[in-house]
Structure formats: structure tokens, C-alpha cells
Amino acid sequence: MQLRSRELIRAGRTLAFVPTMGFLHEGHLALMHEGRQRADILVASIYVNPAQFAPGEDFETYPRDMATDARLARTVPVDILFTPDDRAIYGDGCQTYVTPQDLANRMCGLSRPIFFRGVATVVTKLFHMVNPHIALFGEKDFQQLAIIRRMVKDLNFQVKIVGVPTVREPDGLAMSSRNAYLKPNQRQAALSLSRSLRQAQRLVAAGETRAVNLIEATAAMICLFPDTVIDYIVIVDTETLEDVDVIDRPVRMAMAVKVGTTRLIDNMPLTP
Ligand code: AMP
């Protein structure tokens, strides 16, 4: 991959890169189409990164379907589908990690303490392998996007990070490879995330500006759906991810909710 990318860059081509864990859906494809528009060569990777799963999480059962993924990638089309194995990424172990600080010590970082270290480390390694001019990440993983932007700035990577809006099912559910875990009766409860976020947007449009009231209304709505357990609901600054008390500028509402054993995340902008 490194040799190929060096050749392409020497020939004057620009590279766009979309890292994924596979089991591709329309959300991934939106990132790829955006990358296709913005550079000469589109590289996508599929790698289920063990370093971002804690023991007891779903690394072993994470859905995988390389044949379908390859077919979907061809429809974009992706020029290079990079599918490294564990040996290529971690060789005989890894002694050096990239550990994001404050941005990773809240929201998803509280229930998944090693997650963002795993993400930042693998994205660093993939960036060094692919050497892209631009890389595309989904707003669906809003905290991840903020952390990657900050990492690129802090560590002087020469790559432009592009965020792509969340792609949703017709009923509002944010697309996710993990939606495959939802049993038919849980699929309805999974709508609690997008429905309650939309309700918060409506409340803001109607003049509500206090974060505590918005969070309370959001939690109340989620609790109406069966089989839901709230991990967190926050309203944060889009860059620092620090809590906001009063909605006096565009901010982000983000949440994680467990539906049965499946942990789902979602977020939407709140604009006064
Ligand atoms: P994953 O395979 O879940 O690690 O996701 C790979 C990339 O796709 C990340 O940048 C995600 O934020 C992005 N992504 C996942 N789901 C969606 C979605 N529904 N809409 C937009 N981007 C997404």
C-alpha cells in the first residue's frame, strides 16, 4: 500500500481515503462518494481493529462480509480496497499507542476507556500506510470525528479531514453495522435516539435554550421505549466537546443508548 501510494503521489495524483470496519452500508458509501468527488484516487480500507474493543465487547461477533463489501465498493467505484490483516497492522504486537486526552475522557470514552486510543492508533497507522491528501469520516461518530481532527492538528499530519453528515434509514435510524444485531422487536426501540433528538431540535426551535431542560425531555422520551437504557445524553461544544449550559450558538446533542445488549449512538445539531 505504501509503495502504491508513493507511486501515485509521484505521478501527481491526489488520494482520498475512507477507513472502515466493513459490513458496508449507505453511510460508508456516502463517505466513499464524497471522496470520489474530491480526489483522483479513492482508497477505502476494511479492518476490524482489535485495539478498539475491550474484553467482553463484540470483536469476535462484529459482522463481517468481505464478498458483499467488495461488490459494494466496486459500485462507487473505489480504486483501491485495502484489507490488511492483523499481522500487517500489529505485526508482533504494538508498543506505541496514540492516546487522545480530554476529548476522549468523556461521552463514549467513559464506558469505553480504551476505545479512542485504539481508534487514534489505527487511524495513525492507516494514514502512514495510505498517505492520503484527504480522509473522510462520518458525523455519526461525532466524538471520533472531533478526536481525529484534533489528532491531525496536534501531531502535524498533512491530511485534510472531511466530515460527512449521518445517513439514516427512512424512519430516522442512523445507519450502523451494529443495527444488524437488533431483533425485530428492538428495531422500534432503536428509533428512540433519532426521535428524541428531533424532539430536542423542535424544542430549541420553539425557544428552549436551557440544556438541562432539553436533556430531561430527551431522557423522558427515550424511557417511553421498552428495553432502552441510557448511557449518556450531552449537549456539547462542537469542537471541545465541553458541556454547554445555554444554547446560544450552534452546538451538538449526542447520546448513547443501549437497546437490549446493543449499544447505539446518535447525535444532531441544535441551532438556536
Ligand atoms: P465503521 O465501519 O463503523 O468504523 O465506520 C467507518 C466510517 O463510516 C466512520 O467514519 C463512520 O463515522 C462512518 N459512518 C458509519 N455510519 C455512518 C452513517 N450512518 N452515516 C455517515 N457515516 C457513517
CSV table of C-alpha atoms and ligand atoms in Angstrom, one decimal:
chain,number,residue,atom,x,y,z
A,1,MET,CA,0.0,0.0,0.0
A,2,GLN,CA,2.8,2.4,0.9
A,3,LEU,CA,4.7,1.7,-2.4
A,4,ARG,CA,1.5,2.1,-4.4
A,5,SER,CA,0.5,5.3,-2.8
A,6,ARG,CA,4.1,6.7,-3.2
A,7,GLU,CA,3.9,5.9,-6.9
A,8,LEU,CA,0.5,7.5,-7.3
A,9,ILE,CA,1.6,10.7,-5.5
A,10,ARG,CA,4.8,10.9,-7.5
A,11,ALA,CA,2.6,10.7,-10.7
A,12,GLY,CA,0.8,13.8,-9.4
A,13,ARG,CA,-2.4,12.1,-8.3
A,14,THR,CA,-4.4,13.1,-5.2
A,15,LEU,CA,-5.7,10.4,-2.8
A,16,ALA,CA,-8.9,10.3,-0.8
A,17,PHE,CA,-9.2,7.8,2.0
A,18,VAL,CA,-12.2,6.2,3.8
A,19,PRO,CA,-11.2,3.9,6.7
A,20,THR,CA,-14.0,1.5,7.8
A,21,MET,CA,-14.6,-1.7,9.7
A,22,GLY,CA,-16.6,-3.2,6.8
A,23,PHE,CA,-20.1,-4.6,6.7
A,24,LEU,CA,-20.7,-1.6,4.4
A,25,HIS,CA,-24.0,0.3,4.3
A,26,GLU,CA,-25.2,3.5,2.7
A,27,GLY,CA,-23.4,5.6,5.4
A,28,HIS,CA,-20.0,4.2,4.4
A,29,LEU,CA,-20.9,4.6,0.7
A,30,ALA,CA,-21.7,8.3,1.2
A,31,LEU,CA,-18.2,8.8,2.6
A,32,MET,CA,-16.8,7.0,-0.5
A,33,HIS,CA,-18.9,9.0,-3.0
A,34,GLU,CA,-17.7,12.2,-1.3
A,35,GLY,CA,-14.1,11.0,-1.5
A,36,ARG,CA,-14.6,10.1,-5.2
A,37,GLN,CA,-15.6,13.7,-5.9
A,38,ARG,CA,-12.7,15.2,-4.1
A,39,ALA,CA,-9.6,13.3,-5.3
A,40,ASP,CA,-8.2,11.4,-8.3
A,41,ILE,CA,-7.8,8.1,-6.5
A,42,LEU,CA,-10.2,6.7,-3.9
A,43,VAL,CA,-8.8,4.3,-1.3
A,44,ALA,CA,-11.1,2.5,1.2
A,45,SER,CA,-9.9,0.2,4.0
A,46,ILE,CA,-11.7,-2.6,5.8
A,47,TYR,CA,-10.1,-3.6,9.0
A,48,VAL,CA,-11.9,-4.7,12.3
A,49,ASN,CA,-9.4,-3.2,14.7
A,50,PRO,CA,-8.9,-5.3,17.8
A,51,ALA,CA,-7.3,-2.5,19.7
A,52,GLN,CA,-10.5,-0.5,20.0
A,53,PHE,CA,-12.5,-3.4,21.5
A,54,ALA,CA,-12.3,-4.1,25.2
A,55,PRO,CA,-12.5,-7.7,26.5
A,56,GLY,CA,-16.2,-8.6,26.6
A,57,GLU,CA,-17.1,-6.3,23.7
A,58,ASP,CA,-18.2,-7.6,20.3
A,59,PHE,CA,-14.9,-8.0,18.5
A,60,GLU,CA,-15.5,-11.7,17.7
A,61,THR,CA,-19.1,-11.3,16.7
A,62,TYR,CA,-18.7,-7.9,14.8
A,63,PRO,CA,-20.5,-8.5,11.5
A,64,ARG,CA,-18.2,-9.3,8.6
A,65,ASP,CA,-18.9,-9.9,4.9
A,66,MET,CA,-15.9,-9.2,2.7
A,67,ALA,CA,-17.5,-10.5,-0.6
A,68,THR,CA,-20.5,-8.1,-0.3
A,69,ASP,CA,-18.3,-5.3,0.8
A,70,ALA,CA,-16.0,-5.8,-2.3
A,71,ARG,CA,-19.1,-5.7,-4.5
A,72,LEU,CA,-20.5,-2.5,-2.9
A,73,ALA,CA,-17.0,-0.8,-3.1
A,74,ARG,CA,-17.0,-1.6,-6.8
A,75,THR,CA,-20.2,0.3,-7.3
A,76,VAL,CA,-18.7,3.6,-6.2
A,77,PRO,CA,-16.2,2.8,-7.6
A,78,VAL,CA,-13.3,2.5,-5.0
A,79,ASP,CA,-10.0,2.3,-6.8
A,80,ILE,CA,-8.1,0.5,-4.1
A,81,LEU,CA,-9.8,-1.6,-1.4
A,82,PHE,CA,-7.1,-2.0,1.3
A,83,THR,CA,-7.9,-5.0,3.5
A,84,PRO,CA,-4.9,-5.5,5.8
A,85,ASP,CA,-4.8,-8.5,8.2
A,86,ASP,CA,-3.7,-8.3,11.9
A,87,ARG,CA,-0.2,-9.2,11.1
A,88,ALA,CA,0.1,-6.3,8.7
A,89,ILE,CA,-1.3,-3.8,11.2
A,90,TYR,CA,0.1,-5.0,14.6
A,91,GLY,CA,2.9,-7.5,13.5
A,92,ASP,CA,4.4,-8.9,16.6
A,93,GLY,CA,2.5,-6.6,18.9
A,94,CYS,CA,2.4,-2.9,19.4
A,95,GLN,CA,4.4,-1.0,22.0
A,96,THR,CA,3.4,2.5,20.9
A,97,TYR,CA,-0.1,4.0,21.0
A,98,VAL,CA,-1.6,7.3,20.3
A,99,THR,CA,-3.7,8.3,23.3
A,100,PRO,CA,-6.1,11.3,22.9
A,101,GLN,CA,-6.5,13.2,26.1
A,102,ASP,CA,-9.5,15.4,27.3
A,103,LEU,CA,-11.7,14.8,24.2
A,104,ALA,CA,-11.6,11.1,24.8
A,105,ASN,CA,-12.3,11.2,28.5
A,106,ARG,CA,-16.0,11.9,28.3
A,107,MET,CA,-19.1,10.6,26.4
A,108,CYS,CA,-18.2,7.3,24.8
A,109,GLY,CA,-14.8,7.3,26.5
A,110,LEU,CA,-16.4,6.8,29.9
A,111,SER,CA,-18.0,3.5,29.1
A,112,ARG,CA,-15.3,2.5,26.6
A,113,PRO,CA,-12.0,3.7,28.2
A,114,ILE,CA,-9.6,2.1,25.6
A,115,PHE,CA,-11.8,2.8,22.5
A,116,PHE,CA,-10.4,6.1,21.3
A,117,ARG,CA,-6.8,5.1,22.0
A,118,GLY,CA,-7.4,2.1,19.6
A,119,VAL,CA,-9.1,4.3,17.0
A,120,ALA,CA,-6.4,7.0,17.1
A,121,THR,CA,-3.6,4.4,16.9
A,122,VAL,CA,-5.1,2.5,14.0
A,123,VAL,CA,-6.0,5.7,12.1
A,124,THR,CA,-2.4,6.9,12.5
A,125,LYS,CA,-1.1,3.6,11.2
A,126,LEU,CA,-3.5,3.6,8.3
A,127,PHE,CA,-2.7,7.3,7.4
A,128,HIS,CA,1.0,6.3,7.3
A,129,MET,CA,0.2,3.4,5.0
A,130,VAL,CA,-2.1,5.2,2.6
A,131,ASN,CA,-0.7,8.7,2.8
A,132,PRO,CA,-3.9,10.4,1.7
A,133,HIS,CA,-4.4,14.0,0.9
A,134,ILE,CA,-7.9,13.9,2.4
A,135,ALA,CA,-9.7,11.4,4.7
A,136,LEU,CA,-13.4,11.2,5.2
A,137,PHE,CA,-15.2,10.4,8.5
A,138,GLY,CA,-18.9,10.3,9.4
A,139,GLU,CA,-20.6,12.8,11.7
A,140,LYS,CA,-22.5,9.7,13.0
A,141,ASP,CA,-19.4,9.1,15.2
A,142,PHE,CA,-19.2,12.8,16.3
A,143,GLN,CA,-16.7,12.4,19.1
A,144,GLN,CA,-14.4,10.3,16.9
A,145,LEU,CA,-14.5,13.0,14.2
A,146,ALA,CA,-13.6,15.7,16.8
A,147,ILE,CA,-10.8,13.5,18.2
A,148,ILE,CA,-9.3,12.7,14.7
A,149,ARG,CA,-9.5,16.4,13.7
A,150,ARG,CA,-7.6,17.3,16.9
A,151,MET,CA,-5.1,14.5,16.5
A,152,VAL,CA,-4.3,15.6,13.0
A,153,LYS,CA,-3.7,19.2,14.2
A,154,ASP,CA,-1.7,18.1,17.3
A,155,LEU,CA,0.5,15.7,15.5
A,156,ASN,CA,1.0,17.7,12.3
A,157,PHE,CA,-0.5,15.2,9.9
A,158,GLN,CA,-0.6,16.6,6.4
A,159,VAL,CA,-4.1,15.3,5.7
A,160,LYS,CA,-7.4,17.2,5.4
A,161,ILE,CA,-10.2,15.7,7.4
A,162,VAL,CA,-13.7,16.0,5.9
A,163,GLY,CA,-16.8,15.2,8.0
A,164,VAL,CA,-19.8,13.7,6.2
A,165,PRO,CA,-23.4,14.1,7.5
A,166,THR,CA,-25.1,11.0,9.0
A,167,VAL,CA,-27.0,8.8,6.6
A,168,ARG,CA,-30.3,7.5,8.0
A,169,GLU,CA,-32.9,4.8,7.3
A,170,PRO,CA,-36.2,6.2,6.0
A,171,ASP,CA,-37.6,6.1,9.6
A,172,GLY,CA,-34.7,8.1,11.0
A,173,LEU,CA,-32.5,5.4,12.5
A,174,ALA,CA,-28.8,6.2,11.9
A,175,MET,CA,-27.3,3.5,9.7
A,176,SER,CA,-24.7,1.4,11.5
A,177,SER,CA,-23.2,-2.0,11.0
A,178,ARG,CA,-24.3,-2.8,14.6
A,179,ASN,CA,-28.0,-2.4,13.6
A,180,ALA,CA,-27.7,-5.9,12.3
A,181,TYR,CA,-27.7,-7.0,16.0
A,182,LEU,CA,-31.2,-5.6,16.6
A,183,LYS,CA,-34.0,-8.1,16.9
A,184,PRO,CA,-37.3,-7.1,15.1
A,185,ASN,CA,-38.9,-6.1,18.4
A,186,GLN,CA,-35.9,-3.9,19.3
A,187,ARG,CA,-35.9,-2.1,15.9
A,188,GLN,CA,-38.7,0.2,17.1
A,189,ALA,CA,-36.9,1.0,20.4
A,190,ALA,CA,-33.8,1.9,18.4
A,191,LEU,CA,-35.9,4.8,17.0
A,192,SER,CA,-35.8,6.4,20.5
A,193,LEU,CA,-32.5,8.0,19.6
A,194,SER,CA,-33.4,9.9,16.4
A,195,ARG,CA,-36.9,10.6,17.6
A,196,SER,CA,-35.8,12.2,20.9
A,197,LEU,CA,-33.0,14.2,19.1
A,198,ARG,CA,-35.6,15.5,16.7
A,199,GLN,CA,-37.8,16.5,19.6
A,200,ALA,CA,-34.9,18.4,21.1
A,201,GLN,CA,-34.5,20.2,17.8
A,202,ARG,CA,-38.1,21.2,17.9
A,203,LEU,CA,-37.9,22.4,21.5
A,204,VAL,CA,-34.9,24.6,20.5
A,205,ALA,CA,-36.8,25.9,17.5
A,206,ALA,CA,-39.7,26.8,19.9
A,207,GLY,CA,-37.3,28.8,22.1
A,208,GLU,CA,-36.0,26.4,24.7
A,209,THR,CA,-32.4,27.3,25.5
A,210,ARG,CA,-31.5,25.5,28.7
A,211,ALA,CA,-29.5,22.3,28.2
A,212,VAL,CA,-30.9,20.7,31.4
A,213,ASN,CA,-34.5,21.0,30.2
A,214,LEU,CA,-33.6,19.6,26.8
A,215,ILE,CA,-31.7,16.7,28.3
A,216,GLU,CA,-34.6,15.9,30.7
A,217,ALA,CA,-37.2,15.9,27.9
A,218,THR,CA,-34.9,13.7,25.8
A,219,ALA,CA,-34.3,11.2,28.6
A,220,ALA,CA,-38.1,11.1,29.3
A,221,MET,CA,-38.8,10.3,25.7
A,222,ILE,CA,-36.2,7.5,25.4
A,223,CYS,CA,-37.6,5.9,28.6
A,224,LEU,CA,-41.0,5.6,26.9
A,225,PHE,CA,-39.5,3.0,24.5
A,226,PRO,CA,-39.1,-0.5,26.0
A,227,ASP,CA,-35.8,-2.2,26.6
A,228,THR,CA,-33.7,1.1,26.5
A,229,VAL,CA,-31.0,2.0,28.9
A,230,ILE,CA,-29.4,5.5,28.6
A,231,ASP,CA,-25.6,5.5,28.7
A,232,TYR,CA,-25.3,9.3,28.3
A,233,ILE,CA,-27.1,12.3,26.8
A,234,VAL,CA,-25.0,15.5,26.4
A,235,ILE,CA,-25.2,18.9,24.8
A,236,VAL,CA,-21.6,19.9,23.9
A,237,ASP,CA,-19.5,22.4,22.0
A,238,THR,CA,-18.8,21.0,18.6
A,239,GLU,CA,-15.0,21.4,18.9
A,240,THR,CA,-14.1,21.0,22.5
A,241,LEU,CA,-16.9,18.6,23.4
A,242,GLU,CA,-17.4,20.5,26.6
A,243,ASP,CA,-20.9,20.7,28.1
A,244,VAL,CA,-22.9,23.7,27.2
A,245,ASP,CA,-25.5,25.1,29.7
A,246,VAL,CA,-27.3,27.5,27.4
A,247,ILE,CA,-27.9,27.0,23.7
A,248,ASP,CA,-26.7,30.4,22.4
A,249,ARG,CA,-24.9,29.2,19.3
A,250,PRO,CA,-24.9,26.0,17.2
A,251,VAL,CA,-24.0,23.1,19.4
A,252,ARG,CA,-24.4,19.3,19.3
A,253,MET,CA,-26.6,17.0,21.2
A,254,ALA,CA,-25.2,13.4,21.4
A,255,MET,CA,-26.2,10.2,23.1
A,256,ALA,CA,-25.5,6.6,23.6
A,257,VAL,CA,-28.4,4.2,24.4
A,258,LYS,CA,-28.4,0.5,24.9
A,259,VAL,CA,-31.3,-1.3,23.3
A,260,GLY,CA,-31.2,-4.8,24.7
A,261,THR,CA,-27.5,-5.7,24.5
A,262,THR,CA,-26.8,-3.4,21.5
A,263,ARG,CA,-25.2,0.0,22.3
A,264,LEU,CA,-26.3,2.6,19.7
A,265,ILE,CA,-25.1,6.2,19.3
A,266,ASP,CA,-26.5,9.2,17.5
A,267,ASN,CA,-26.2,13.0,17.5
A,268,MET,CA,-27.8,16.0,15.9
A,269,PRO,CA,-27.0,19.7,15.7
A,270,LEU,CA,-29.0,22.1,17.9
A,271,THR,CA,-29.2,25.6,16.4
A,272,PRO,CA,-31.0,28.4,18.3
B,1,AMP,P1,-17.2,2.0,11.0
B,1,AMP,O1,-17.1,1.0,9.9
B,1,AMP,O2,-18.4,1.9,11.8
B,1,AMP,O3,-15.9,2.1,11.8
B,1,AMP,O4,-17.4,3.4,10.2
B,1,AMP,C1,-16.5,3.8,9.2
B,1,AMP,C2,-16.8,5.3,8.9
B,1,AMP,O5,-18.1,5.4,8.4
B,1,AMP,C3,-16.7,6.2,10.1
B,1,AMP,O6,-16.1,7.4,9.7
B,1,AMP,C4,-18.1,6.4,10.5
B,1,AMP,O7,-18.4,7.6,11.1
B,1,AMP,C5,-18.8,6.4,9.1
B,1,AMP,N1,-20.2,6.1,9.3
B,1,AMP,C6,-20.8,5.0,9.9
B,1,AMP,N2,-22.1,5.0,9.8
B,1,AMP,C7,-22.4,6.2,9.2
B,1,AMP,C8,-23.7,6.8,8.8
B,1,AMP,N3,-24.8,6.3,9.1
B,1,AMP,N4,-23.6,8.0,8.1
B,1,AMP,C9,-22.4,8.5,7.8
B,1,AMP,N5,-21.2,8.0,8.1
B,1,AMP,C10,-21.2,6.8,8.8
